[in-house]
């Protein structure tokens, strides 16, 4: 089975976000960058599929030089190959999806694994976009996956329940928490990954279909009324919810 | 935005999903020509859109749309949008929308602005970095697909005389329906956090799964959904479907009540865009108070029963 896993590098969740001097992106100074948490589920699933069906796992990312770090993590976890499409700009979801699709066309993967969202721009866009560019089916936010011959059965959370879906290979899947428990790379594998090759491909430029005009920090509009737990104070809060906030 | 297509999803025989009414309200505010587009729904459910000012609905009909397939729906909507030369598509950023909106944007060579929480002409604001920042985004294409964050655009009653329903026959073949929903497992009897107007969430401060009756009782009084922090989901006290936060669900109800939840950034990521937040925590330094509108510093075991009783009195229950 030929498995392509698309991964992304994002600021650590605990990052304090500051706007950079360009006014449209975050200030990267002092920010710790990590492998997008959902992409760990995507990678793990790719590795488990290879363990079950044989084949190769290729980790692919579109990004700048620092994105090699996450490719090293993928190699340490067990990916066979790593590819960097070198694009320092990463204009918009479309341009990333387009570049991945062009490389994917040359590889004919059976399964393309992605995360449900990257936790920087929270777009939830890549899996369906990529699938559409490749003319493939896709299932987003999958929490359970089985493949039997050509048949894929997957479950995903929807509002108020779960959906069970069927599709066929080749297919694009985006991973949700609960799909598996990602393995931790072992120290010797981390060391070995350092000397494994990373294939670099120059950016295939596309026009961005959307542009960021400005980035702002949300202004806190919270009332911030904190009180004690006496009965009268609780009554006051109930009254405020009713009369001030008008939510009950 | 001259001609907006709003994707409509039925909830049951009588009504559409609230997110559909929200999208209609958002579209109405732009002053554009609006057409609702649905692939299923009874006459009554589609007519209910009149309450929010919609006048036109197109119902796509094709055997391949009888079984829900995201790819077939995306194709049908794109064909319709092209046939009427719409320049704007509104789709809720719910589980369905997250699958079809990006696909439609590719089919129509359109810019895609996901998860918008404010709209203006040809641009939108959207939260990024789990709500720690927001960006103003503009589309560079003649057609734009917007997905709208649920529970942000309040659906406003604005009745029209009625909805005229016409049908549309898309050109579909098996290649458009390679993924199919084969069944839906409903969380029976539970209101889901992603659909609820009020959420009562419990964290590790509840000390054990048996004490979640305190949360459930309060939720019952308010007609609210029960939510949970990851700590209690990981401990197996509550089902994964209730988890709010970065790895769980993103919610923006009118009221979020956090009980015995510390307010870790990953939890805030899922709920900080709630309209009002009430936090109950015995530690007055807990980070949850930094995002709260109202806070009660106290023990959940003492506060929740009193709070429930006061609310019952107010609501006459
Ligand atoms: C990659 C990643 C993703 C994550 N995703 C999520 C996510 O999606 N959602 C999420 O929630 N977390 C997530 N987390 C975990 C998060 O960091 C916290 O560990 C978690 O939210 C803590 O849950 P909690 O507030 O219930 O527990 P705690 O942090 O243990 O807080 C319990 C709180 O209860 C209070 N308390 C105790 N007893 C009482 C009492 N009797 N009365 C009143 N208050 C009391 C305490 O003062 C404390 O503030 C994630 C973490 C990582 C690393
Ligand atoms: N720059 C990138 N390179 C490769 N894959 C990416 C990139 N950005 C996002 N992805 C993949 O797309 C998924 C969803 O991202 P998004 O649509 O940006 O929220 C991520 O979990 C990754 O699997």
Coordinates of C-alpha atoms and ligand atoms in Angstrom, one line a residue:
Chain A
X1 CA 0.0 0.0 0.0
X2 CA 1.3 3.4 -1.0
X3 CA 0.6 5.8 1.8
X4 CA 1.1 9.6 1.7
X5 CA 0.9 11.5 4.9
X6 CA 0.7 15.3 4.8
X7 CA 2.0 17.0 7.8
X8 CA 2.3 20.6 9.0
X9 CA 4.4 22.5 11.5
X10 CA 2.5 24.8 13.9
X11 CA 3.2 26.9 17.0
X12 CA 2.9 25.0 20.3
X13 CA -0.6 25.4 21.8
X14 CA 0.7 27.3 24.8
X15 CA 2.2 30.0 22.6
X16 CA 1.3 33.5 23.5
X17 CA 0.3 35.0 20.2
X18 CA 1.7 38.5 19.2
X19 CA 1.2 40.1 15.9
X20 CA 4.4 40.6 13.8
X21 CA 5.5 43.9 12.4
X22 CA 4.0 43.0 9.0
X23 CA 0.6 43.2 10.7
X24 CA -0.7 40.0 9.1
X25 CA 1.2 37.2 10.8
X26 CA 2.4 36.1 14.2
X27 CA 5.7 37.2 15.7
X28 CA 7.8 34.0 15.6
X29 CA 10.4 35.1 18.1
X30 CA 10.6 32.8 21.0
X31 CA 7.8 30.6 19.6
X32 CA 8.3 26.8 19.9
X33 CA 7.1 25.0 16.8
X34 CA 5.8 21.4 16.9
X35 CA 4.3 18.8 14.6
X36 CA 0.6 19.6 14.3
X37 CA -1.1 17.3 16.9
X38 CA -3.7 15.9 14.5
X39 CA -0.9 14.9 12.1
X40 CA 0.5 12.6 14.7
X41 CA -2.8 10.6 14.4
X42 CA -2.4 10.7 10.6
X43 CA 1.1 9.5 10.7
X44 CA 0.3 6.7 13.2
X45 CA -2.5 5.5 11.0
X46 CA -0.3 5.5 8.0
X47 CA 2.3 3.4 9.9
X48 CA -0.3 1.0 11.1
X49 CA -1.7 0.5 7.6
X50 CA 1.8 -0.2 6.3
X51 CA 2.3 -2.7 9.2
X52 CA -0.9 -4.4 8.1
X53 CA -0.7 -4.3 4.4
X54 CA 3.0 -3.7 3.6
X55 CA 4.1 -0.8 1.4
X56 CA 5.7 2.6 2.1
X57 CA 4.8 5.6 4.1
X58 CA 5.9 9.0 2.6
X59 CA 5.7 12.1 4.8
X60 CA 5.2 15.3 2.9
X61 CA 5.1 18.9 3.9
X62 CA 4.9 22.3 2.2
X63 CA 6.8 24.9 4.1
X64 CA 10.1 26.5 4.9
X65 CA 13.5 25.2 6.0
X66 CA 12.3 24.7 9.6
X67 CA 9.7 22.2 8.4
X68 CA 12.5 19.7 8.1
X69 CA 12.2 19.2 11.9
X70 CA 8.7 17.6 11.5
X71 CA 9.9 15.5 8.7
X72 CA 12.7 14.2 11.0
X73 CA 10.0 13.4 13.6
X74 CA 8.0 11.5 10.9
X75 CA 11.1 9.6 9.9
X76 CA 11.9 8.8 13.6
X77 CA 8.3 7.5 14.0
X78 CA 8.9 5.2 11.1
X79 CA 8.1 6.9 7.8
X80 CA 10.1 5.5 4.9
X81 CA 10.5 8.7 2.9
X82 CA 10.3 12.5 3.6
X83 CA 9.6 15.2 1.1
X84 CA 9.7 19.0 1.6
X85 CA 8.1 21.2 -1.0
X86 CA 10.0 24.3 -0.2
X87 CA 7.7 27.2 0.0
X88 CA 8.5 29.9 2.6
X89 CA 5.2 31.7 1.9
X90 CA 2.5 29.1 2.2
X91 CA 0.0 31.6 0.8
X92 CA -3.3 30.0 1.4
X93 CA -4.9 26.5 1.8
X94 CA -5.5 26.3 -1.9
X95 CA -1.9 26.9 -2.8
X96 CA -0.7 24.3 -0.3
X97 CA -3.4 21.8 -1.6
X98 CA -2.4 22.5 -5.2
X99 CA 1.3 21.8 -4.6
X100 CA 0.5 18.6 -2.7
X101 CA -1.8 17.5 -5.4
X102 CA 0.8 18.0 -8.1
X103 CA 3.3 15.8 -6.2
X104 CA 0.7 13.2 -5.3
X105 CA -0.2 12.8 -8.9
X106 CA 3.3 11.5 -9.6
X107 CA 3.1 9.0 -6.7
X108 CA -0.3 7.5 -7.1
X109 CA -1.0 6.9 -3.4
X110 CA -3.7 4.5 -2.3
X111 CA -4.3 6.4 0.9
X112 CA -3.6 10.0 1.7
X113 CA -3.7 10.7 5.4
X114 CA -4.0 14.2 6.9
X115 CA -5.0 15.8 10.2
X116 CA -8.5 17.2 10.6
X117 CA -7.1 20.7 11.0
X118 CA -3.8 22.5 11.6
X119 CA -4.0 24.2 14.9
X120 CA -2.6 27.5 13.6
X121 CA -5.2 28.7 11.0
X122 CA -7.8 26.0 12.0
X123 CA -9.0 25.8 8.4
X124 CA -10.2 22.2 8.2
X125 CA -9.8 22.6 4.4
X126 CA -7.0 20.6 3.2
X127 CA -8.4 17.1 2.9
X128 CA -11.5 17.9 0.8
X129 CA -9.5 20.4 -1.3
X130 CA -6.8 17.9 -2.0
X131 CA -9.3 15.2 -2.7
X132 CA -11.2 17.4 -5.2
X133 CA -8.0 18.4 -7.0
X134 CA -7.1 14.7 -7.3
X135 CA -10.7 13.6 -8.2
X136 CA -10.8 11.3 -5.2
X137 CA -13.3 10.7 -2.4
X138 CA -12.5 11.9 1.1
X139 CA -13.7 11.4 4.6
X140 CA -13.0 14.1 7.2
X141 CA -12.5 13.9 10.9
X142 CA -12.3 10.1 11.1
X143 CA -12.2 8.5 14.5
X144 CA -12.3 4.9 13.3
X145 CA -11.1 3.3 10.0
X146 CA -11.0 -0.1 8.5
X147 CA -9.8 -1.1 5.1
X148 CA -10.8 -4.5 3.6
X149 CA -9.6 -5.0 0.0
X150 CA -10.7 -1.9 -1.8
X151 CA -13.5 -1.0 0.7
X152 CA -13.0 1.6 3.3
X153 CA -15.4 1.9 6.3
X154 CA -15.0 4.9 8.5
X155 CA -16.7 6.6 11.4
X156 CA -16.8 10.3 12.1
X157 CA -18.4 12.6 14.7
X158 CA -21.2 14.8 13.5
X159 CA -23.5 17.1 15.6
X160 CA -25.5 14.8 17.9
X161 CA -23.9 11.5 16.8
X162 CA -21.7 9.5 14.6
X163 CA -21.8 8.9 10.9
X164 CA -20.6 5.6 9.4
X165 CA -19.3 6.0 5.8
X166 CA -18.1 3.8 3.0
X167 CA -15.8 4.6 0.2
X168 CA -13.2 2.9 -1.9
X169 CA -9.4 3.2 -2.4
X170 CA -7.7 5.5 -3.4
X171 CA -9.1 7.9 -0.8
X172 CA -8.2 11.0 1.3
X173 CA -8.7 10.6 5.0
X174 CA -8.4 13.3 7.8
X175 CA -7.7 12.1 11.3
X176 CA -9.5 13.0 14.5
X177 CA -8.4 12.3 18.0
X178 CA -9.4 8.8 19.0
X179 CA -8.3 7.2 15.8
X180 CA -5.3 5.7 17.4
X181 CA -2.6 6.3 20.0
X182 CA 0.5 7.8 18.3
X183 CA 3.8 6.1 19.1
X184 CA 6.6 8.0 20.7
X185 CA 9.8 7.8 18.6
X186 CA 12.6 6.0 20.4
X187 CA 15.9 7.7 21.0
X188 CA 17.9 5.4 18.6
X189 CA 15.3 6.1 15.9
X190 CA 15.5 9.9 16.5
X191 CA 19.3 9.6 16.1
X192 CA 19.0 7.6 12.9
X193 CA 16.4 10.0 11.4
X194 CA 18.9 12.8 11.6
X195 CA 21.0 11.2 8.8
X196 CA 18.1 10.1 6.6
X197 CA 17.7 12.0 3.4
X198 CA 14.9 14.6 2.9
X199 CA 13.9 15.1 -0.7
X200 CA 13.5 18.8 -1.5
X201 CA 11.2 20.1 -4.3
X202 CA 11.1 23.7 -5.2
X203 CA 7.8 25.5 -4.7
X204 CA 5.3 25.2 -7.6
X205 CA 3.9 28.7 -7.4
X206 CA 0.2 29.4 -7.6
X207 CA -1.8 32.5 -7.0
X208 CA -3.4 32.8 -3.6
X209 CA -7.1 32.8 -3.8
X210 CA -7.5 34.5 -0.4
X211 CA -5.3 37.1 1.3
X212 CA -4.9 38.1 4.8
X213 CA -5.4 41.9 5.2
X214 CA -4.7 42.2 8.9
X215 CA -4.2 40.1 12.1
X216 CA -5.5 41.4 15.4
X217 CA -5.7 40.2 19.0
X218 CA -9.3 39.9 20.1
X219 CA -10.2 42.7 22.5
X220 CA -11.4 41.2 25.8
X221 CA -15.0 42.2 26.2
X222 CA -15.7 40.1 29.3
X223 CA -17.6 41.5 32.2
X224 CA -15.3 39.8 34.7
X225 CA -17.5 39.9 37.7
X226 CA -16.1 37.3 40.2
X227 CA -17.9 36.8 43.5
X228 CA -18.0 34.4 46.5
X229 CA -20.2 31.5 47.1
X230 CA -22.8 32.7 49.6
X231 CA -26.4 32.2 48.7
X232 CA -27.0 35.9 48.1
X233 CA -24.0 36.1 45.8
X234 CA -25.3 33.1 43.8
X235 CA -28.7 34.8 43.6
X236 CA -27.0 38.0 42.2
X237 CA -25.3 35.9 39.5
X238 CA -28.5 34.3 38.5
X239 CA -30.2 37.7 38.3
X240 CA -27.3 39.0 36.2
X241 CA -27.6 36.1 33.8
X242 CA -31.2 36.9 33.4
X243 CA -31.2 40.6 33.3
X244 CA -27.8 41.7 32.2
X245 CA -26.6 38.9 29.9
X246 CA -30.2 37.9 29.1
X247 CA -29.1 34.3 28.4
X248 CA -31.7 32.6 30.6
Chain B
X1 CA -22.0 39.7 -2.8
X2 CA -24.7 40.1 -5.4
X3 CA -26.2 36.6 -5.5
X4 CA -25.7 34.4 -2.5
X5 CA -26.5 30.7 -2.4
X6 CA -27.2 29.5 1.1
X7 CA -26.9 25.7 1.7
X8 CA -29.9 24.5 3.7
X9 CA -29.9 21.3 5.8
X10 CA -33.1 19.9 7.3
X11 CA -33.1 19.0 10.9
X12 CA -36.4 17.0 10.9
X13 CA -39.7 17.0 9.0
X14 CA -40.7 20.4 10.3
X15 CA -37.6 22.5 10.4
X16 CA -34.1 23.2 9.2
X17 CA -31.0 23.1 11.3
X18 CA -30.4 26.3 13.3
X19 CA -27.2 26.8 11.4
X20 CA -29.2 27.1 8.2
X21 CA -31.4 29.9 9.7
X22 CA -28.2 31.6 10.9
X23 CA -26.8 31.5 7.4
X24 CA -30.0 33.0 5.9
X25 CA -29.9 35.8 8.5
X26 CA -26.3 36.5 7.7
X27 CA -27.1 36.5 4.0
X28 CA -30.1 38.8 4.5
X29 CA -27.9 41.4 6.1
X30 CA -25.8 41.9 2.9
X31 CA -28.8 43.0 0.8
X32 CA -28.0 40.5 -1.9
X33 CA -30.2 38.3 -4.0
X34 CA -30.5 35.0 -2.0
X35 CA -31.4 31.5 -3.1
X36 CA -31.6 28.6 -0.6
X37 CA -30.2 25.3 -1.9
X38 CA -31.1 21.9 -0.5
X39 CA -30.7 18.3 -1.5
X40 CA -33.4 17.0 0.9
X41 CA -36.2 18.3 3.1
X42 CA -39.9 18.3 3.3
X43 CA -42.1 21.1 2.0
X44 CA -42.7 22.2 5.6
X45 CA -39.1 22.1 6.6
X46 CA -38.1 24.2 3.5
X47 CA -41.1 26.6 4.0
X48 CA -39.9 27.2 7.6
X49 CA -37.1 29.3 6.0
X50 CA -39.7 32.0 5.3
X51 CA -39.7 32.9 8.9
X52 CA -36.1 34.2 8.4
X53 CA -36.9 36.1 5.3
X54 CA -36.0 33.6 2.6
X55 CA -38.2 33.7 -0.6
X56 CA -36.6 31.2 -3.0
X57 CA -35.4 27.6 -2.4
X58 CA -34.1 25.2 -5.0
X59 CA -34.3 21.5 -4.2
X60 CA -31.8 19.4 -6.1
X61 CA -33.3 16.0 -7.1
X62 CA -31.3 13.0 -8.3
X63 CA -31.3 9.3 -7.3
X64 CA -27.6 9.7 -6.3
X65 CA -28.7 12.3 -3.7
X66 CA -31.0 9.9 -1.9
X67 CA -28.2 8.5 0.1
X68 CA -26.1 11.3 1.5
X69 CA -22.8 11.6 -0.3
X70 CA -20.6 14.7 0.3
X71 CA -19.1 14.5 -3.1
X72 CA -22.4 14.3 -4.9
X73 CA -23.8 17.2 -2.9
X74 CA -20.7 19.3 -3.6
X75 CA -21.1 18.6 -7.3
X76 CA -24.8 19.4 -7.3
X77 CA -24.4 22.7 -5.5
X78 CA -21.5 23.7 -7.8
X79 CA -23.5 22.9 -10.9
X80 CA -26.4 25.0 -9.6
X81 CA -24.1 27.9 -8.6
X82 CA -22.6 28.0 -12.1
X83 CA -25.9 27.8 -13.8
X84 CA -27.2 30.9 -12.0
X85 CA -23.8 32.7 -11.9
X86 CA -23.9 33.1 -8.2
X87 CA -20.8 34.9 -6.8
X88 CA -21.2 33.9 -3.1
X89 CA -21.8 30.7 -1.3
X90 CA -22.7 30.4 2.4
X91 CA -22.3 27.1 4.1
X92 CA -22.3 26.4 7.9
X93 CA -18.9 25.3 9.2
X94 CA -20.5 22.3 10.8
X95 CA -19.5 18.6 10.2
X96 CA -21.3 18.6 6.8
X97 CA -20.0 22.0 5.7
X98 CA -16.4 21.2 6.6
X99 CA -16.5 18.4 4.0
X100 CA -18.4 20.2 1.2
X101 CA -17.3 23.8 1.4
X102 CA -13.6 23.3 0.5
X103 CA -14.6 20.9 -2.3
X104 CA -17.0 23.4 -3.8
X105 CA -14.4 26.1 -3.7
X106 CA -12.1 24.0 -5.9
X107 CA -14.9 23.1 -8.3
X108 CA -15.8 26.8 -8.7
X109 CA -12.2 28.1 -8.7
X110 CA -13.3 30.2 -5.8
X111 CA -11.5 31.6 -2.8
X112 CA -12.6 29.8 0.4
X113 CA -12.8 31.7 3.7
X114 CA -13.5 29.1 6.4
X115 CA -15.2 29.5 9.8
X116 CA -16.1 33.2 9.5
X117 CA -17.5 35.0 12.5
X118 CA -18.0 38.5 10.9
X119 CA -18.8 39.3 7.3
X120 CA -18.5 42.4 5.2
X121 CA -18.6 42.9 1.5
X122 CA -16.1 40.5 -0.1
X123 CA -14.2 40.0 3.1
X124 CA -14.6 38.4 6.5
X125 CA -13.1 38.0 10.0
X126 CA -12.2 34.6 11.3
X127 CA -10.6 33.4 14.5
X128 CA -7.2 31.7 14.2
X129 CA -4.7 30.2 16.7
X130 CA -7.6 28.8 18.7
X131 CA -9.2 32.2 19.1
X132 CA -6.0 33.8 20.4
X133 CA -6.0 36.1 17.3
X134 CA -8.4 37.0 14.4
X135 CA -7.6 37.7 10.8
X136 CA -9.3 39.9 8.3
X137 CA -9.4 37.9 5.1
X138 CA -10.3 39.0 1.5
X139 CA -11.0 36.8 -1.5
X140 CA -9.2 37.5 -4.7
X141 CA -11.6 35.6 -7.0
X142 CA -14.9 36.5 -8.7
X143 CA -16.7 33.7 -6.7
X144 CA -16.1 33.1 -2.9
X145 CA -17.2 30.3 -0.6
X146 CA -17.7 31.3 3.0
X147 CA -18.2 28.8 5.8
X148 CA -19.9 30.3 8.9
X149 CA -19.0 29.4 12.4
X150 CA -22.1 27.9 14.1
X151 CA -23.9 29.9 16.9
X152 CA -22.2 33.2 15.9
X153 CA -24.7 34.7 13.5
X154 CA -27.9 34.8 15.6
X155 CA -31.0 33.7 13.5
X156 CA -33.4 36.6 13.5
X157 CA -37.1 36.3 12.7
X158 CA -37.9 38.4 9.6
X159 CA -40.9 36.7 8.0
X160 CA -41.3 36.7 4.2
X161 CA -44.6 36.0 2.5
X162 CA -43.5 32.5 1.8
X163 CA -40.9 30.4 0.0
X164 CA -41.2 29.4 -3.6
X165 CA -39.7 26.0 -4.1
X166 CA -38.4 24.9 -7.4
X167 CA -36.4 21.9 -8.4
X168 CA -33.0 21.4 -10.0
X169 CA -31.7 18.3 -11.7
X170 CA -28.0 18.0 -11.5
X171 CA -25.9 15.9 -13.9
X172 CA -24.5 13.2 -11.7
X173 CA -23.0 9.8 -12.2
X174 CA -21.5 7.1 -9.9
X175 CA -18.1 8.8 -10.0
X176 CA -19.7 11.7 -8.1
X177 CA -20.8 9.4 -5.3
X178 CA -17.7 7.4 -4.3
X179 CA -18.3 8.1 -0.6
X180 CA -21.6 7.4 1.0
X181 CA -23.1 7.7 4.5
X182 CA -24.3 4.2 5.3
X183 CA -25.7 4.9 8.8
X184 CA -26.0 7.4 11.5
X185 CA -25.7 6.5 15.1
X186 CA -27.5 9.2 17.2
X187 CA -26.5 10.0 20.7
X188 CA -30.1 9.3 21.8
X189 CA -31.6 11.6 24.3
X190 CA -28.6 13.9 24.6
X191 CA -28.3 17.4 23.3
X192 CA -24.9 17.7 21.6
X193 CA -22.5 20.4 22.7
X194 CA -22.1 21.6 19.1
X195 CA -25.8 22.3 18.8
X196 CA -26.6 23.6 22.2
X197 CA -27.4 27.2 23.2
X198 CA -26.3 26.6 26.8
X199 CA -23.6 24.2 27.9
X200 CA -22.8 23.0 31.4
X201 CA -19.3 21.6 31.5
X202 CA -17.6 19.6 34.2
X203 CA -13.9 19.0 34.9
X204 CA -11.7 17.2 37.3
X205 CA -13.0 19.4 40.1
X206 CA -16.1 17.1 40.1
X207 CA -13.8 14.4 41.6
X208 CA -15.5 11.4 40.0
X209 CA -18.0 10.3 37.3
X210 CA -20.8 9.7 39.9
X211 CA -20.8 13.4 40.7
X212 CA -21.7 14.4 37.2
X213 CA -25.4 14.2 38.3
X214 CA -24.8 17.7 39.6
X215 CA -23.9 18.8 36.1
X216 CA -26.7 16.8 34.5
X217 CA -29.3 18.3 36.9
X218 CA -28.2 21.8 36.1
X219 CA -28.2 21.1 32.4
X220 CA -31.7 19.6 32.7
X221 CA -33.0 22.8 34.4
X222 CA -31.5 25.0 31.6
X223 CA -32.3 22.7 28.7
X224 CA -28.5 22.6 28.2
X225 CA -26.0 20.1 26.8
X226 CA -23.4 18.5 29.1
X227 CA -19.7 19.2 28.2
X228 CA -16.5 18.0 29.7
X229 CA -12.8 18.8 29.9
X230 CA -10.3 16.4 28.3
X231 CA -9.0 15.4 31.7
X232 CA -12.4 13.8 32.6
X233 CA -12.8 12.3 29.1
X234 CA -9.4 10.7 29.2
X235 CA -10.2 9.4 32.7
X236 CA -13.2 7.7 31.2
X237 CA -15.7 9.6 33.3
X238 CA -17.5 11.1 30.2
X239 CA -17.8 10.2 26.5
X240 CA -15.5 11.7 24.0
X241 CA -18.4 13.3 22.2
X242 CA -18.7 15.7 25.1
X243 CA -15.1 17.0 25.1
X244 CA -14.8 20.7 24.5
X245 CA -11.4 22.1 23.5
X246 CA -8.6 22.0 21.0
X247 CA -8.9 18.2 20.5
X248 CA -12.6 18.1 21.1
X249 CA -15.3 20.4 19.9
X250 CA -15.3 24.1 19.3
X251 CA -18.4 25.7 20.7
X252 CA -19.9 29.2 20.9
X253 CA -23.1 28.9 22.9
X254 CA -24.9 31.9 24.5
X255 CA -23.9 30.7 27.9
X256 CA -21.0 28.3 28.9
X257 CA -20.9 27.2 32.5
X258 CA -17.5 25.8 33.5
X259 CA -17.6 23.8 36.7
X260 CA -14.4 22.6 38.3
X261 CA -12.4 23.3 35.1
X262 CA -9.1 25.0 35.5
X263 CA -9.2 26.7 32.1
X264 CA -6.1 25.3 30.3
X265 CA -5.4 27.0 27.0
X266 CA -6.5 23.9 25.1
X267 CA -9.8 24.0 26.9
X268 CA -10.2 27.7 26.3
X269 CA -9.5 27.1 22.6
X270 CA -12.8 25.3 22.3
X271 CA -15.1 27.7 24.3
X272 CA -13.6 31.2 24.6
X273 CA -15.8 32.5 21.8
X274 CA -19.0 31.7 23.9
X275 CA -21.1 34.8 24.3
X276 CA -21.2 34.6 28.1
X277 CA -19.1 32.4 30.4
X278 CA -19.8 31.6 34.0
X279 CA -17.0 29.8 35.9
X280 CA -17.2 28.0 39.2
X281 CA -13.9 27.0 40.7
X282 CA -12.6 26.8 44.3
X283 CA -9.3 28.3 43.3
X284 CA -9.6 32.1 42.7
X285 CA -6.4 32.1 40.7
X286 CA -7.7 29.5 38.2
X287 CA -7.1 30.8 34.6
X288 CA -10.8 30.1 33.7
X289 CA -11.7 33.3 35.6
X290 CA -9.6 35.4 33.2
X291 CA -12.1 34.6 30.4
X292 CA -15.2 34.5 32.5
X293 CA -18.0 37.1 32.6
X294 CA -19.2 35.8 35.9
X295 CA -17.3 33.8 38.4
X296 CA -18.2 32.1 41.6
X297 CA -15.2 31.2 43.8
X298 CA -16.4 28.2 45.7
X299 CA -16.8 24.4 45.9
X300 CA -18.9 22.9 43.1
X301 CA -20.5 20.5 45.6
X302 CA -21.9 23.4 47.5
X303 CA -22.5 25.9 44.7
X304 CA -24.1 23.7 42.1
X305 CA -27.2 22.6 44.2
X306 CA -27.8 26.2 45.2
X307 CA -27.4 27.5 41.7
X308 CA -29.7 24.9 40.4
X309 CA -32.4 25.7 43.0
X310 CA -32.2 29.4 42.2
X311 CA -32.4 28.8 38.5
X312 CA -35.4 26.5 38.9
X313 CA -37.1 29.2 41.0
X314 CA -36.4 31.8 38.3
X315 CA -37.6 29.6 35.5
X316 CA -40.6 28.4 37.5
X317 CA -39.6 24.7 37.4
Ligands
LIG1 C1 -2.2 18.6 22.7 C2 -3.2 18.8 23.8 C3 -4.5 18.9 23.5 C4 -5.5 19.1 24.5 N1 -6.8 19.2 24.2 C5 -7.7 19.5 25.2 C6 -9.1 19.7 24.9 O1 -9.5 19.6 23.8 N2 -9.9 20.0 25.9 C7 -9.5 20.1 27.2 O2 -10.3 20.4 28.1 N3 -8.2 19.9 27.5 C8 -7.3 19.6 26.6 N4 -6.0 19.3 26.9 C9 -5.7 19.2 28.4 C10 -5.5 20.5 29.1 O3 -4.2 20.9 29.0 C11 -5.8 20.3 30.6 O4 -5.0 19.2 31.1 C12 -7.3 19.9 30.9 O5 -8.2 20.8 30.2 C13 -7.5 20.0 32.4 O6 -8.9 19.5 32.7 P1 -9.6 20.1 34.0 O7 -9.7 21.6 34.0 O8 -10.8 19.3 34.2 O9 -8.6 19.6 35.2 P2 -7.6 20.3 36.1 O10 -6.6 21.2 35.3 O11 -7.1 19.3 37.0 O12 -8.5 21.4 36.9 C14 -9.4 21.0 37.8 C15 -9.9 22.3 38.4 O13 -11.0 22.1 39.3 C16 -10.8 22.9 40.5 N5 -11.5 22.2 41.6 C17 -11.0 21.1 42.2 N6 -11.9 20.7 43.2 C18 -12.9 21.6 43.1 C19 -14.1 21.7 43.8 N7 -14.5 20.9 44.8 N8 -14.9 22.8 43.5 C20 -14.6 23.7 42.5 N9 -13.5 23.6 41.8 C21 -12.7 22.5 42.1 C22 -9.4 23.1 40.6 O14 -9.1 24.3 41.3 C23 -8.9 23.1 39.2 O15 -8.9 24.5 38.7 C24 -5.0 19.1 25.9 C25 -3.7 19.0 26.2 C26 -2.7 18.9 25.2 C27 -1.3 18.8 25.5
LIG2 N1 1.8 23.1 4.8 C1 1.3 21.9 4.8 N2 2.0 20.9 4.3 C2 1.5 19.6 4.3 N3 0.3 19.3 4.8 C3 -0.4 20.3 5.4 C4 0.0 21.6 5.4 N4 -0.9 22.4 6.0 C5 -1.9 21.6 6.4 N5 -1.6 20.3 6.0 C6 -2.4 19.1 6.2 O1 -3.8 19.5 6.2 C7 -4.4 19.2 7.4 C8 -5.5 20.2 7.7 O2 -5.0 21.5 7.7 P1 -5.9 22.8 7.5 O3 -6.9 22.5 6.4 O4 -4.9 23.8 7.2 O5 -6.6 23.0 8.8 C9 -3.3 19.2 8.4 O6 -3.6 18.4 9.6 C10 -2.2 18.5 7.6 O7 -2.4 17.1 7.5

